[in-house]
Coordinates of C-alpha atoms in Angstrom, one line a residue:
M1 CA 5.6 -5.1 30.8
L2 CA 2.2 -5.7 28.6
S3 CA 1.8 -9.2 26.9
I4 CA -0.9 -10.7 25.3
R5 CA -1.6 -14.3 24.2
D6 CA -4.1 -16.0 21.7
L7 CA -7.1 -11.8 22.6
K8 CA -10.4 -13.2 20.9
I9 CA -13.2 -11.0 21.4
S10 CA -16.9 -11.2 19.7
F11 CA -19.4 -9.2 19.7
G12 CA -23.2 -11.3 19.7
K13 CA -21.6 -13.9 16.2
T14 CA -18.6 -12.0 14.8
Q15 CA -15.3 -12.7 16.2
I16 CA -13.8 -9.1 15.6
L17 CA -10.4 -10.0 17.4
S18 CA -8.6 -13.2 16.7
G19 CA -5.7 -14.5 18.5
I20 CA -3.7 -11.8 18.8
D21 CA -0.3 -12.2 20.5
L22 CA 1.7 -8.8 21.6
D23 CA 4.8 -8.0 23.3
L24 CA 5.6 -5.0 24.9
E25 CA 8.2 -4.0 26.8
K26 CA 8.6 -0.6 29.4
G27 CA 10.1 2.4 26.6
E28 CA 8.8 0.8 23.3
C29 CA 6.3 2.5 20.9
L30 CA 4.4 0.1 18.9
A31 CA 2.0 1.3 15.8
L32 CA -1.5 -0.6 15.0
V33 CA -2.6 0.2 11.8
G34 CA -5.1 -1.2 9.1
E35 CA -8.5 0.0 7.9
S36 CA -11.8 0.9 9.8
G37 CA -13.3 -2.3 11.3
A38 CA -10.2 -3.8 11.5
G39 CA -10.5 -4.3 15.3
K40 CA -7.7 -1.8 16.2
T41 CA -9.8 0.3 18.9
T42 CA -11.6 -2.9 20.0
L43 CA -8.3 -4.4 21.1
G44 CA -7.3 -0.6 22.8
L45 CA -10.5 -0.9 24.6
S46 CA -9.2 -4.5 25.1
I47 CA -6.8 -3.9 27.2
M48 CA -8.4 -1.0 28.7
G49 CA -11.5 -3.1 30.0
L50 CA -13.9 -1.1 28.2
A51 CA -14.9 -3.7 25.1
R52 CA -18.1 -5.2 26.3
G53 CA -17.9 -8.2 24.0
S54 CA -17.1 -12.1 25.1
A55 CA -12.9 -12.2 25.6
T56 CA -10.8 -15.4 25.7
G57 CA -7.0 -14.8 26.2
E58 CA -4.9 -13.5 28.1
I59 CA -3.9 -10.1 28.5
S60 CA -0.8 -9.8 31.5
F61 CA -0.4 -6.4 32.5
Q62 CA 1.6 -5.8 35.5
K63 CA 2.0 -9.3 36.6
K64 CA -2.1 -9.5 36.5
N65 CA -4.3 -11.2 34.0
L66 CA -6.6 -7.8 32.5
L67 CA -9.4 -10.6 31.7
A68 CA -10.2 -12.0 34.6
L69 CA -9.7 -8.5 37.3
P70 CA -13.0 -7.6 38.7
E71 CA -14.5 -4.0 37.7
D72 CA -13.2 -2.5 41.0
E73 CA -9.8 -3.6 40.2
L74 CA -9.7 -2.1 36.9
R75 CA -11.0 0.3 37.8
Q76 CA -8.3 1.5 40.0
L77 CA -6.2 0.3 37.0
R78 CA -7.7 2.8 34.5
G79 CA -6.4 6.3 35.0
R80 CA -3.6 5.7 37.4
E81 CA -1.4 3.1 36.0
M82 CA -2.9 2.5 32.3
A83 CA -5.0 5.6 30.6
M84 CA -5.9 6.1 27.2
V85 CA -6.0 8.9 24.8
F86 CA -9.8 8.5 23.1
Q87 CA -10.5 8.9 19.5
N88 CA -13.7 11.0 19.8
V89 CA -12.9 14.2 22.0
E90 CA -16.4 15.2 21.8
D91 CA -17.6 12.3 23.9
A92 CA -14.3 12.1 26.1
L93 CA -15.2 15.3 27.9
D94 CA -17.9 15.7 30.2
P95 CA -19.4 19.4 28.7
V96 CA -20.9 20.6 32.0
Q97 CA -17.3 20.6 33.6
R98 CA -14.7 23.6 33.5
I99 CA -11.6 21.7 31.6
A100 CA -9.3 22.1 34.9
D101 CA -12.2 20.7 37.2
Q102 CA -12.4 17.6 34.4
I103 CA -8.6 17.1 35.3
A104 CA -8.3 17.7 39.1
E105 CA -11.5 14.7 39.4
A106 CA -9.0 12.5 37.5
I107 CA -6.4 13.2 40.6
T108 CA -8.5 13.1 43.4
V109 CA -10.3 9.7 42.2
H110 CA -6.8 7.9 41.9
R111 CA -4.8 9.5 45.0
C112 CA -5.5 11.0 48.2
I113 CA -5.3 14.6 47.8
S114 CA -6.9 17.5 48.5
A115 CA -9.2 19.7 45.9
K116 CA -6.6 22.9 46.1
N117 CA -2.9 20.6 45.0
A118 CA -5.2 18.7 42.6
G119 CA -6.3 21.8 40.9
D120 CA -2.9 23.0 40.7
M121 CA -1.8 19.9 39.3
A122 CA -4.2 19.8 36.7
L123 CA -3.0 23.5 36.0
R124 CA 0.6 22.4 35.9
H125 CA -0.3 20.0 33.8
L126 CA -2.9 22.5 30.9
L127 CA 0.6 24.6 31.3
S128 CA 2.8 21.7 29.8
V129 CA 0.4 20.6 26.9
G130 CA 0.2 24.6 25.8
L131 CA -2.7 25.6 27.9
N132 CA -2.9 28.7 29.3
G133 CA -4.9 29.4 33.0
E134 CA -7.6 31.0 31.6
K135 CA -8.0 28.0 29.3
A136 CA -8.4 25.9 32.0
R137 CA -11.5 27.8 33.3
L138 CA -13.6 27.3 30.1
Y139 CA -15.7 24.3 28.8
P140 CA -15.2 22.1 26.3
H141 CA -17.6 23.3 24.0
Q142 CA -15.6 26.9 24.1
L143 CA -12.0 25.3 23.2
S144 CA -11.1 24.0 19.4
G145 CA -10.5 20.7 18.2
G146 CA -6.7 21.0 19.0
E147 CA -6.8 22.5 22.3
K148 CA -9.5 19.5 23.4
Q149 CA -6.7 17.3 22.1
R150 CA -4.4 18.7 24.7
V151 CA -6.7 18.4 27.3
L152 CA -7.0 15.0 26.3
I153 CA -3.6 14.2 26.7
A154 CA -3.1 16.4 30.4
M155 CA -5.9 13.5 31.4
A156 CA -3.9 11.1 30.2
L157 CA -1.3 11.7 31.9
V158 CA -1.9 13.4 35.1
N159 CA -1.4 10.1 36.9
D160 CA 1.8 9.0 35.0
P161 CA 0.8 6.0 34.3
D162 CA 3.2 3.3 32.9
L163 CA 0.9 2.3 30.1
L164 CA -0.3 4.9 27.3
I165 CA -3.7 3.8 24.5
L166 CA -3.8 6.5 21.7
D167 CA -6.5 6.2 19.7
E168 CA -6.5 7.9 16.4
P169 CA -4.8 10.8 18.3
T170 CA -4.7 13.4 15.2
A171 CA -7.5 13.0 13.6
S172 CA -9.4 15.6 11.7
L173 CA -6.2 17.8 13.3
D174 CA -4.8 20.9 10.4
A175 CA -1.3 20.0 9.6
L176 CA 0.4 22.8 12.0
T177 CA -2.0 21.1 15.4
K178 CA -0.9 18.1 13.7
A179 CA 2.6 18.7 14.0
D180 CA 2.5 20.4 18.0
I181 CA 0.6 17.4 19.1
I182 CA 2.6 15.2 17.8
R183 CA 5.8 16.9 19.7
L184 CA 3.6 16.5 22.8
F185 CA 3.3 12.8 22.2
R186 CA 7.0 12.5 21.8
S187 CA 7.7 13.6 25.0
A188 CA 4.9 12.0 26.6
I189 CA 5.2 8.8 25.9
L190 CA 9.3 7.9 26.6
G191 CA 9.6 5.0 29.6
R192 CA 6.3 4.3 28.9
I193 CA 4.9 1.1 27.4
C194 CA 2.3 3.5 24.3
I195 CA 0.0 1.7 21.3
V196 CA -1.0 4.4 18.8
I197 CA -4.1 3.0 17.1
T198 CA -3.7 4.7 13.9
H199 CA -4.6 4.9 9.9
D200 CA -2.3 7.5 9.8
I201 CA 1.5 6.4 8.1
S202 CA 2.9 8.9 8.8
L203 CA 2.0 9.5 12.5
A204 CA 3.1 5.7 13.0
A205 CA 6.6 6.4 11.5
A206 CA 6.9 10.0 13.6
L207 CA 6.3 7.9 17.0
A208 CA 6.2 4.4 17.0
D209 CA 9.2 1.9 17.2
K210 CA 7.4 -1.2 16.1
M211 CA 4.0 -1.6 13.8
A212 CA 1.2 -4.3 13.7
V213 CA -0.7 -4.6 10.8
L214 CA -4.3 -6.0 11.2
Y215 CA -6.4 -7.5 9.0
A216 CA -10.4 -8.6 9.8
G217 CA -8.9 -8.9 13.7
R218 CA -5.7 -10.6 12.7
I219 CA -2.0 -9.1 12.9
V220 CA -1.0 -10.1 9.1
E221 CA 2.2 -8.5 9.5
M222 CA 4.6 -6.9 12.7
G223 CA 7.8 -5.0 12.7
R224 CA 9.6 -2.1 12.8
A225 CA 8.7 1.2 11.9
E226 CA 10.6 2.3 9.4
S227 CA 11.2 -0.9 8.0
L228 CA 7.9 -1.6 7.6
I229 CA 6.8 1.0 5.4
R230 CA 9.6 1.4 3.6
D231 CA 9.6 -1.9 2.4
P232 CA 6.0 -4.0 3.1
H233 CA 6.5 -8.0 2.9
H234 CA 2.8 -8.3 3.0
P235 CA 0.4 -7.8 0.1
Y236 CA -2.4 -5.5 2.6
T237 CA 0.3 -3.4 4.3
R238 CA 1.4 -2.6 0.4
G239 CA -1.9 -1.6 -0.6
L240 CA -2.2 0.3 2.6
I241 CA 0.8 2.6 2.1
R242 CA -0.4 2.8 -1.6
S243 CA -3.7 4.4 -0.2
Y244 CA -2.1 6.4 2.6
P245 CA -0.8 10.5 1.0
D246 CA 2.1 12.0 1.4
M247 CA 4.2 14.6 0.1
T248 CA 7.3 12.0 -1.4
T249 CA 3.8 10.3 -2.9
T250 CA 4.8 10.3 -6.9
K251 CA 2.0 7.4 -7.8
D252 CA -1.9 8.5 -7.9
L253 CA -3.6 6.8 -4.7
Q254 CA -4.6 3.4 -5.7
G255 CA -7.0 1.1 -2.8
I256 CA -7.5 -2.0 -2.1
P257 CA -10.4 -4.0 -4.4
G258 CA -13.0 -5.0 -2.2
R259 CA -14.2 -4.7 1.3
L260 CA -13.2 -5.9 4.5
V261 CA -15.4 -9.3 5.8
H262 CA -14.9 -10.8 8.6
G263 CA -15.5 -14.4 9.5
L264 CA -14.3 -15.6 6.4
S265 CA -12.3 -19.1 6.1
G266 CA -9.0 -19.3 5.5
C267 CA -6.9 -16.6 5.0
P268 CA -8.4 -13.3 5.9
F269 CA -7.4 -11.5 3.2
H270 CA -7.4 -13.9 0.3
G271 CA -10.4 -13.0 -1.3
R272 CA -8.5 -9.2 -1.9
C273 CA -5.6 -10.7 -2.9
T274 CA -3.6 -10.4 -5.7
Q275 CA -0.9 -13.8 -5.0
R276 CA -4.1 -15.9 -3.1
I277 CA -3.7 -19.9 -3.7
D278 CA -5.9 -22.1 -3.2
I279 CA -4.7 -22.9 0.0
C280 CA -5.4 -19.4 1.0
S281 CA -9.3 -20.2 0.9
R282 CA -8.8 -23.0 3.3
Q283 CA -6.0 -22.0 6.0
I284 CA -5.5 -19.4 8.1
P285 CA -1.9 -18.5 7.5
K286 CA 0.5 -19.7 10.6
Q287 CA 3.2 -16.6 11.9
R288 CA 6.3 -16.7 10.6
E289 CA 9.2 -14.7 11.1
L290 CA 10.8 -13.2 8.1
D291 CA 13.9 -10.6 7.8
G292 CA 13.1 -9.8 11.5
R293 CA 9.3 -9.5 11.1
I294 CA 6.9 -11.6 12.0
I295 CA 4.3 -11.6 8.7
A296 CA 1.3 -14.7 8.2
C297 CA 1.4 -14.7 4.8
H298 CA 0.8 -19.1 3.1
R299 CA 3.6 -17.5 0.5
G300 CA 6.0 -15.4 2.4
G301 CA 5.1 -12.3 1.2
I302 CA 4.7 -10.2 -1.5
V303 CA 6.3 -12.5 -4.8
P304 CA 8.0 -12.5 -7.6
L305 CA 5.7 -13.4 -10.9
L306 CA 8.6 -12.5 -13.9
E307 CA 12.2 -12.9 -12.8
I308 CA 14.9 -11.9 -16.1
S309 CA 18.7 -12.8 -15.3
G310 CA 21.5 -12.6 -17.5
L311 CA 19.4 -11.4 -21.0
S312 CA 21.0 -10.4 -23.5
H313 CA 19.9 -10.1 -27.1
T314 CA 22.2 -8.9 -30.7
F315 CA 20.8 -7.2 -34.3
Q316 CA 23.6 -7.6 -36.7
A317 CA 26.6 -8.3 -34.4
N318 CA 25.2 -5.3 -32.2
Y319 CA 23.7 -5.7 -28.6
V320 CA 20.6 -4.4 -28.4
L321 CA 20.2 -5.6 -25.0
R322 CA 23.1 -6.4 -22.8
D323 CA 22.7 -9.0 -19.4
V324 CA 19.9 -7.6 -18.2
F325 CA 18.9 -8.4 -15.1
L326 CA 15.2 -7.1 -13.7
T327 CA 12.4 -8.6 -10.9
L328 CA 8.3 -8.1 -11.5
Y329 CA 6.6 -8.5 -8.0
E330 CA 2.6 -9.5 -8.0
G331 CA 0.6 -6.7 -8.6
E332 CA 2.8 -4.2 -8.6
T333 CA 3.4 -1.9 -11.3
L334 CA 7.0 -1.6 -12.5
A335 CA 8.1 1.4 -15.2
L336 CA 10.9 0.7 -17.6
V337 CA 12.0 4.1 -18.9
G338 CA 15.0 5.4 -21.2
E339 CA 15.5 7.4 -24.2
S340 CA 14.0 5.7 -27.3
G341 CA 16.7 3.1 -28.5
S342 CA 17.6 2.2 -25.1
G343 CA 16.3 -1.5 -25.6
K344 CA 12.9 -0.9 -23.9
S345 CA 10.8 -2.5 -26.4
T346 CA 12.8 -5.0 -27.1
L347 CA 13.2 -6.4 -23.8
S348 CA 8.8 -6.5 -24.0
K349 CA 9.2 -8.3 -27.4
T350 CA 11.6 -10.6 -26.4
I351 CA 9.8 -11.0 -22.8
M352 CA 6.4 -12.4 -25.3
G353 CA 8.6 -14.4 -27.5
L354 CA 9.0 -11.8 -30.8
H355 CA 12.7 -12.2 -30.3
E356 CA 15.0 -14.8 -29.3
P357 CA 17.4 -13.8 -26.8
D358 CA 21.4 -15.1 -27.6
R359 CA 21.3 -15.8 -23.4
G360 CA 19.8 -15.5 -20.6
Q361 CA 16.3 -17.0 -18.3
F362 CA 12.8 -16.2 -17.9
I363 CA 11.5 -17.3 -14.7
L364 CA 7.4 -16.4 -14.4
E365 CA 5.6 -17.2 -11.1
G366 CA 8.6 -19.8 -10.0
C367 CA 9.1 -22.4 -13.1
S368 CA 11.1 -21.3 -15.7
V369 CA 10.0 -20.7 -19.1
I370 CA 10.9 -23.0 -22.4
K371 CA 8.5 -22.1 -24.6
R372 CA 5.5 -19.7 -25.5
D373 CA 3.1 -21.7 -25.4
A374 CA -0.8 -21.1 -24.6
A375 CA -0.1 -21.3 -20.6
F376 CA 1.9 -18.4 -21.0
Y377 CA 0.1 -16.4 -23.4
S378 CA -2.4 -16.6 -20.9
R379 CA -0.7 -15.6 -18.0
V380 CA 1.1 -12.3 -20.2
Q381 CA 0.0 -10.3 -23.0
M382 CA 0.9 -7.2 -24.2
I383 CA -0.6 -3.6 -24.9
F384 CA 1.4 -2.5 -28.1
Q385 CA 2.8 0.8 -29.0
N386 CA 0.3 1.5 -32.2
P387 CA -3.3 0.0 -31.9
K388 CA -4.0 0.3 -34.9
E389 CA -1.1 -1.8 -35.8
S390 CA -2.2 -4.5 -33.3
V391 CA -5.7 -4.9 -34.3
S392 CA -6.5 -6.3 -37.6
H393 CA -8.0 -3.9 -40.0
R394 CA -10.0 -7.1 -41.2
M395 CA -11.3 -8.1 -37.5
N396 CA -14.1 -6.0 -36.2
V397 CA -13.8 -5.3 -32.1
L398 CA -16.2 -8.6 -31.1
D399 CA -13.4 -11.1 -33.6
A400 CA -10.9 -8.9 -32.7
V401 CA -11.6 -9.0 -28.7
Q402 CA -12.4 -12.6 -28.9
E403 CA -9.3 -13.6 -30.7
P404 CA -7.1 -15.0 -28.2
L405 CA -10.3 -17.2 -26.6
L406 CA -10.6 -18.7 -29.8
V407 CA -6.7 -19.5 -29.8
Q408 CA -7.5 -20.7 -26.2
R409 CA -10.0 -23.4 -27.9
E410 CA -12.6 -21.5 -25.8
S411 CA -15.0 -23.6 -27.7
S412 CA -18.5 -21.8 -26.8
Y413 CA -19.7 -18.7 -28.9
E414 CA -22.2 -17.8 -25.9
A415 CA -18.6 -17.7 -23.6
R416 CA -16.6 -16.1 -26.3
L417 CA -19.6 -13.6 -26.6
G418 CA -20.1 -13.2 -22.7
R419 CA -16.4 -12.6 -22.3
A420 CA -16.0 -10.1 -24.9
K421 CA -18.8 -8.0 -24.0
E422 CA -17.2 -8.4 -20.1
V423 CA -13.7 -6.7 -21.0
L424 CA -15.1 -4.1 -23.3
D425 CA -17.1 -3.2 -20.4
L426 CA -14.6 -2.9 -18.2
V427 CA -12.5 -0.6 -20.5
E428 CA -15.6 1.5 -20.8
L429 CA -16.5 0.7 -24.4
P430 CA -20.2 0.1 -25.6
V431 CA -21.6 -3.4 -25.9
D432 CA -24.3 -3.5 -28.0
D433 CA -24.4 -5.1 -31.6
D434 CA -23.8 -1.8 -33.7
F435 CA -20.6 -1.1 -32.2
L436 CA -19.7 -5.0 -31.9
K437 CA -19.8 -5.0 -35.5
R438 CA -17.1 -1.6 -36.3
Y439 CA -13.9 -2.0 -37.7
P440 CA -11.0 0.2 -36.6
H441 CA -11.2 2.6 -38.9
Q442 CA -14.5 3.1 -37.6
L443 CA -13.4 4.4 -33.9
S444 CA -11.6 6.9 -32.9
G445 CA -7.6 6.8 -31.2
G446 CA -9.1 5.8 -27.7
E447 CA -11.8 3.7 -28.5
V448 CA -8.7 1.4 -31.1
Q449 CA -6.5 1.1 -28.1
R450 CA -9.1 0.6 -25.4
V451 CA -10.5 -2.6 -28.0
A452 CA -6.6 -3.3 -27.8
I453 CA -6.4 -3.6 -24.1
A454 CA -10.1 -5.4 -23.9
R455 CA -8.4 -8.1 -26.4
A456 CA -5.2 -7.8 -24.2
L457 CA -7.4 -8.6 -20.9
A458 CA -9.8 -11.3 -22.3
L459 CA -7.8 -14.3 -21.1
G460 CA -7.7 -12.4 -17.5
P461 CA -3.7 -12.0 -17.5
K462 CA -1.3 -12.2 -14.6
L463 CA 0.6 -9.3 -16.2
L464 CA 0.6 -6.4 -18.7
I465 CA 2.7 -5.2 -20.9
A466 CA 1.8 -2.0 -21.7
D467 CA 4.4 -0.6 -24.7
E468 CA 4.4 3.1 -24.5
P469 CA 0.3 2.2 -24.6
T470 CA -0.8 6.5 -25.0
S471 CA 1.5 7.8 -26.9
A472 CA -0.3 8.3 -29.6
L473 CA -3.1 10.0 -27.9
D474 CA -3.8 13.3 -27.3
P475 CA -3.2 14.2 -23.7
S476 CA -7.0 14.0 -22.9
V477 CA -7.7 11.0 -24.0
Q478 CA -4.2 9.6 -22.9
A479 CA -5.3 11.1 -18.9
K480 CA -8.5 8.3 -20.0
I481 CA -6.4 5.8 -20.8
L482 CA -3.9 5.7 -17.5
K483 CA -6.7 6.2 -15.3
L484 CA -8.0 2.9 -16.7
L485 CA -5.4 0.8 -16.6
M486 CA -4.9 2.1 -13.2
N487 CA -8.4 1.0 -11.9
L488 CA -8.3 -2.1 -14.3
Q489 CA -5.1 -3.5 -12.0
E490 CA -6.7 -2.5 -8.6
K491 CA -9.9 -4.7 -9.8
M492 CA -8.5 -7.6 -11.6
G493 CA -4.7 -7.7 -9.1
L494 CA -2.6 -7.2 -12.1
A495 CA 0.7 -6.8 -12.3
M496 CA 2.1 -4.5 -15.2
L497 CA 5.6 -3.4 -16.9
F498 CA 5.1 -0.2 -18.2
V499 CA 7.2 1.1 -21.0
T500 CA 7.6 4.6 -21.4
H501 CA 10.6 7.6 -22.7
D502 CA 8.1 9.9 -20.7
I503 CA 9.1 10.3 -16.9
A504 CA 6.1 12.4 -15.7
L505 CA 3.5 9.4 -17.0
A506 CA 5.9 6.9 -15.4
R507 CA 5.8 8.6 -11.6
K508 CA 2.2 9.0 -12.1
V509 CA 1.3 5.0 -12.5
S510 CA 4.9 2.9 -11.0
D511 CA 5.7 1.7 -7.4
R512 CA 9.0 0.8 -8.6
M513 CA 11.3 2.2 -12.0
A514 CA 13.6 0.6 -13.8
V515 CA 16.1 3.3 -16.3
M516 CA 17.2 1.6 -19.5
H517 CA 20.2 3.0 -20.7
K518 CA 22.1 1.4 -24.2
G519 CA 20.3 -1.8 -23.3
R520 CA 21.0 -2.1 -19.7
I521 CA 19.6 -1.6 -16.5
V522 CA 21.3 1.4 -15.2
E523 CA 19.5 2.4 -12.0
E524 CA 15.9 0.5 -10.1
G525 CA 14.3 1.4 -7.0
A526 CA 10.9 2.6 -5.8
T527 CA 9.8 5.9 -8.1
N528 CA 10.1 8.0 -5.9
E529 CA 13.3 7.5 -5.0
V530 CA 14.7 7.4 -8.4
L531 CA 13.1 10.5 -9.2
I532 CA 14.3 12.6 -5.8
H533 CA 17.7 10.8 -5.6
P534 CA 18.6 9.7 -8.9
R535 CA 22.0 8.3 -8.4
H536 CA 23.4 7.0 -12.1
P537 CA 24.2 10.2 -14.1
Y538 CA 21.8 9.2 -17.2
T539 CA 18.9 9.1 -14.9
R540 CA 20.3 12.4 -13.4
R541 CA 19.9 13.5 -17.2
L542 CA 16.3 11.9 -17.5
V543 CA 14.8 13.5 -14.5
D544 CA 16.1 16.9 -15.4
C545 CA 15.0 17.1 -19.2
A546 CA 12.0 16.4 -17.8
L547 CA 12.1 19.1 -15.3
G548 CA 13.2 21.6 -17.9
R549 CA 16.6 21.7 -16.9
Y550 CA 19.1 21.2 -19.8
G551 CA 22.7 20.2 -18.5
M552 CA 24.6 17.5 -19.0
E553 CA 24.7 16.3 -22.9
N554 CA 24.2 12.5 -23.7
A555 CA 27.5 13.1 -25.3
E556 CA 29.3 13.6 -22.0
I557 CA 27.7 10.5 -20.1
E558 CA 28.7 8.3 -23.3
M559 CA 32.4 9.6 -22.1
M560 CA 31.8 9.0 -18.5
V561 CA 33.5 5.7 -17.2
E562 CA 30.2 2.8 -17.1
P563 CA 29.6 2.9 -13.5
E564 CA 27.4 0.2 -12.2
P565 CA 23.5 -0.6 -12.0
V566 CA 22.1 1.2 -9.2
V567 CA 19.3 -0.8 -7.4
L568 CA 17.9 0.5 -5.0
E569 CA 15.1 -0.8 -2.1
K570 CA 12.3 -2.7 -3.7
Y571 CA 8.9 -0.6 -2.2
C572 CA 8.6 2.9 -1.0

């Protein structure tokens, strides 16, 4: 068993690891994931006794505290009881020794065995990782990257260690070689304690039972690998998964705003978190168990921003919205899709207070919305479908953008002017006097839409409702506006309700998707799941039409017995 308690590692004045606690039994494989600088490799090197910083805490392996062992005892364990496949294959192999000789040396250092027998064992292990006898006589520079990686695997396994640490074992390998190496690792890790250090989410999913997410030297989330990837609880974990491309990704990649900084007070992630509160900058969150996993977050993980329950609205005795239940989480983009007349815009305007519902409840940031006052509109803003109707033709650019600040009683002209220029710059519009004095009829369609977006951002909202924000724009301008919205979401930590009838657009911008039909949400889930495996017949019809397949007609859907709404997993 490997047990780590309150491990802290510092290099000079910088603390790289802060209070790491881990327990691994024989046969378990743990993936350590996180950005560069998170402390993954330092943790691996610390276990091996190779980290040169100052260390406190305990690393218990085979009932020995590795931090307290003298170097000669550690040297006996390294390569025999525990082994590591290092990240940089070029540095891990001796350039002046043949491959077989290096593996034989790893045997003779730890065993009383003849050079001939060690050579035979080395050759057998090279064959077991797919390298023939001819390769055994070569030098490292004569091998490909994948072949060198196989040599390191053979070297690590030759003494049958109980603990195996793999540091970025498939970095820089092509897809086919990577697949071969993963197959080797799957058989190699059986019956051992294994730690996989990687930024590759697919590798973690392929090899590990458990996953621990490191940020600035702390474990912020840990649990079953499959569950954690499918349904991340911590905002940082969600950011990592959003940043990683795979063959099921539908949304364009998004990074995490800001950069990793060590030594911050409070939660190490608070400077980059979309849902931070006051305590986050003052106090380090304690780890707690939630839904079968460990999470370190003052708010218990990703929290709902807007919750809609039982919302109904009628117009001339006809239901436009019927028992709508919908949740939008902090920092995510939820696409609301459906054909014209399905109730999408009505729902958006009802959220904004432009329509009065017959019944239903809105909860914003944990508080019930009774009335739409100035505080509500400082948190929720909307980009309307037709920007030329939402921006008054009597107002120039500056007047239009600063009007929300006037409504919120921001009395200083200098403050209003500064904020107007700031948000205009965010949406990539000029801020010179000539542009500020222009009226909507003097702007292009794309410029008017950007002014409308800047106006919506002036108050720094947490939720942005975008109602068909690109429907009136040509494809080139549309692409720029969508990229702009995604960049703004990343920079400002916005949550966004993206209303559209265009499935192709929805799949590029959204984390989750809700499908609306005849005023009801009939299907909801991770965007890739909804599009790849649509369950409701209306969703299948929408997807088929988006792909150019025209099978079931709307009339056929109307004749079907209405299925219950389908709700899939929260995240991809």
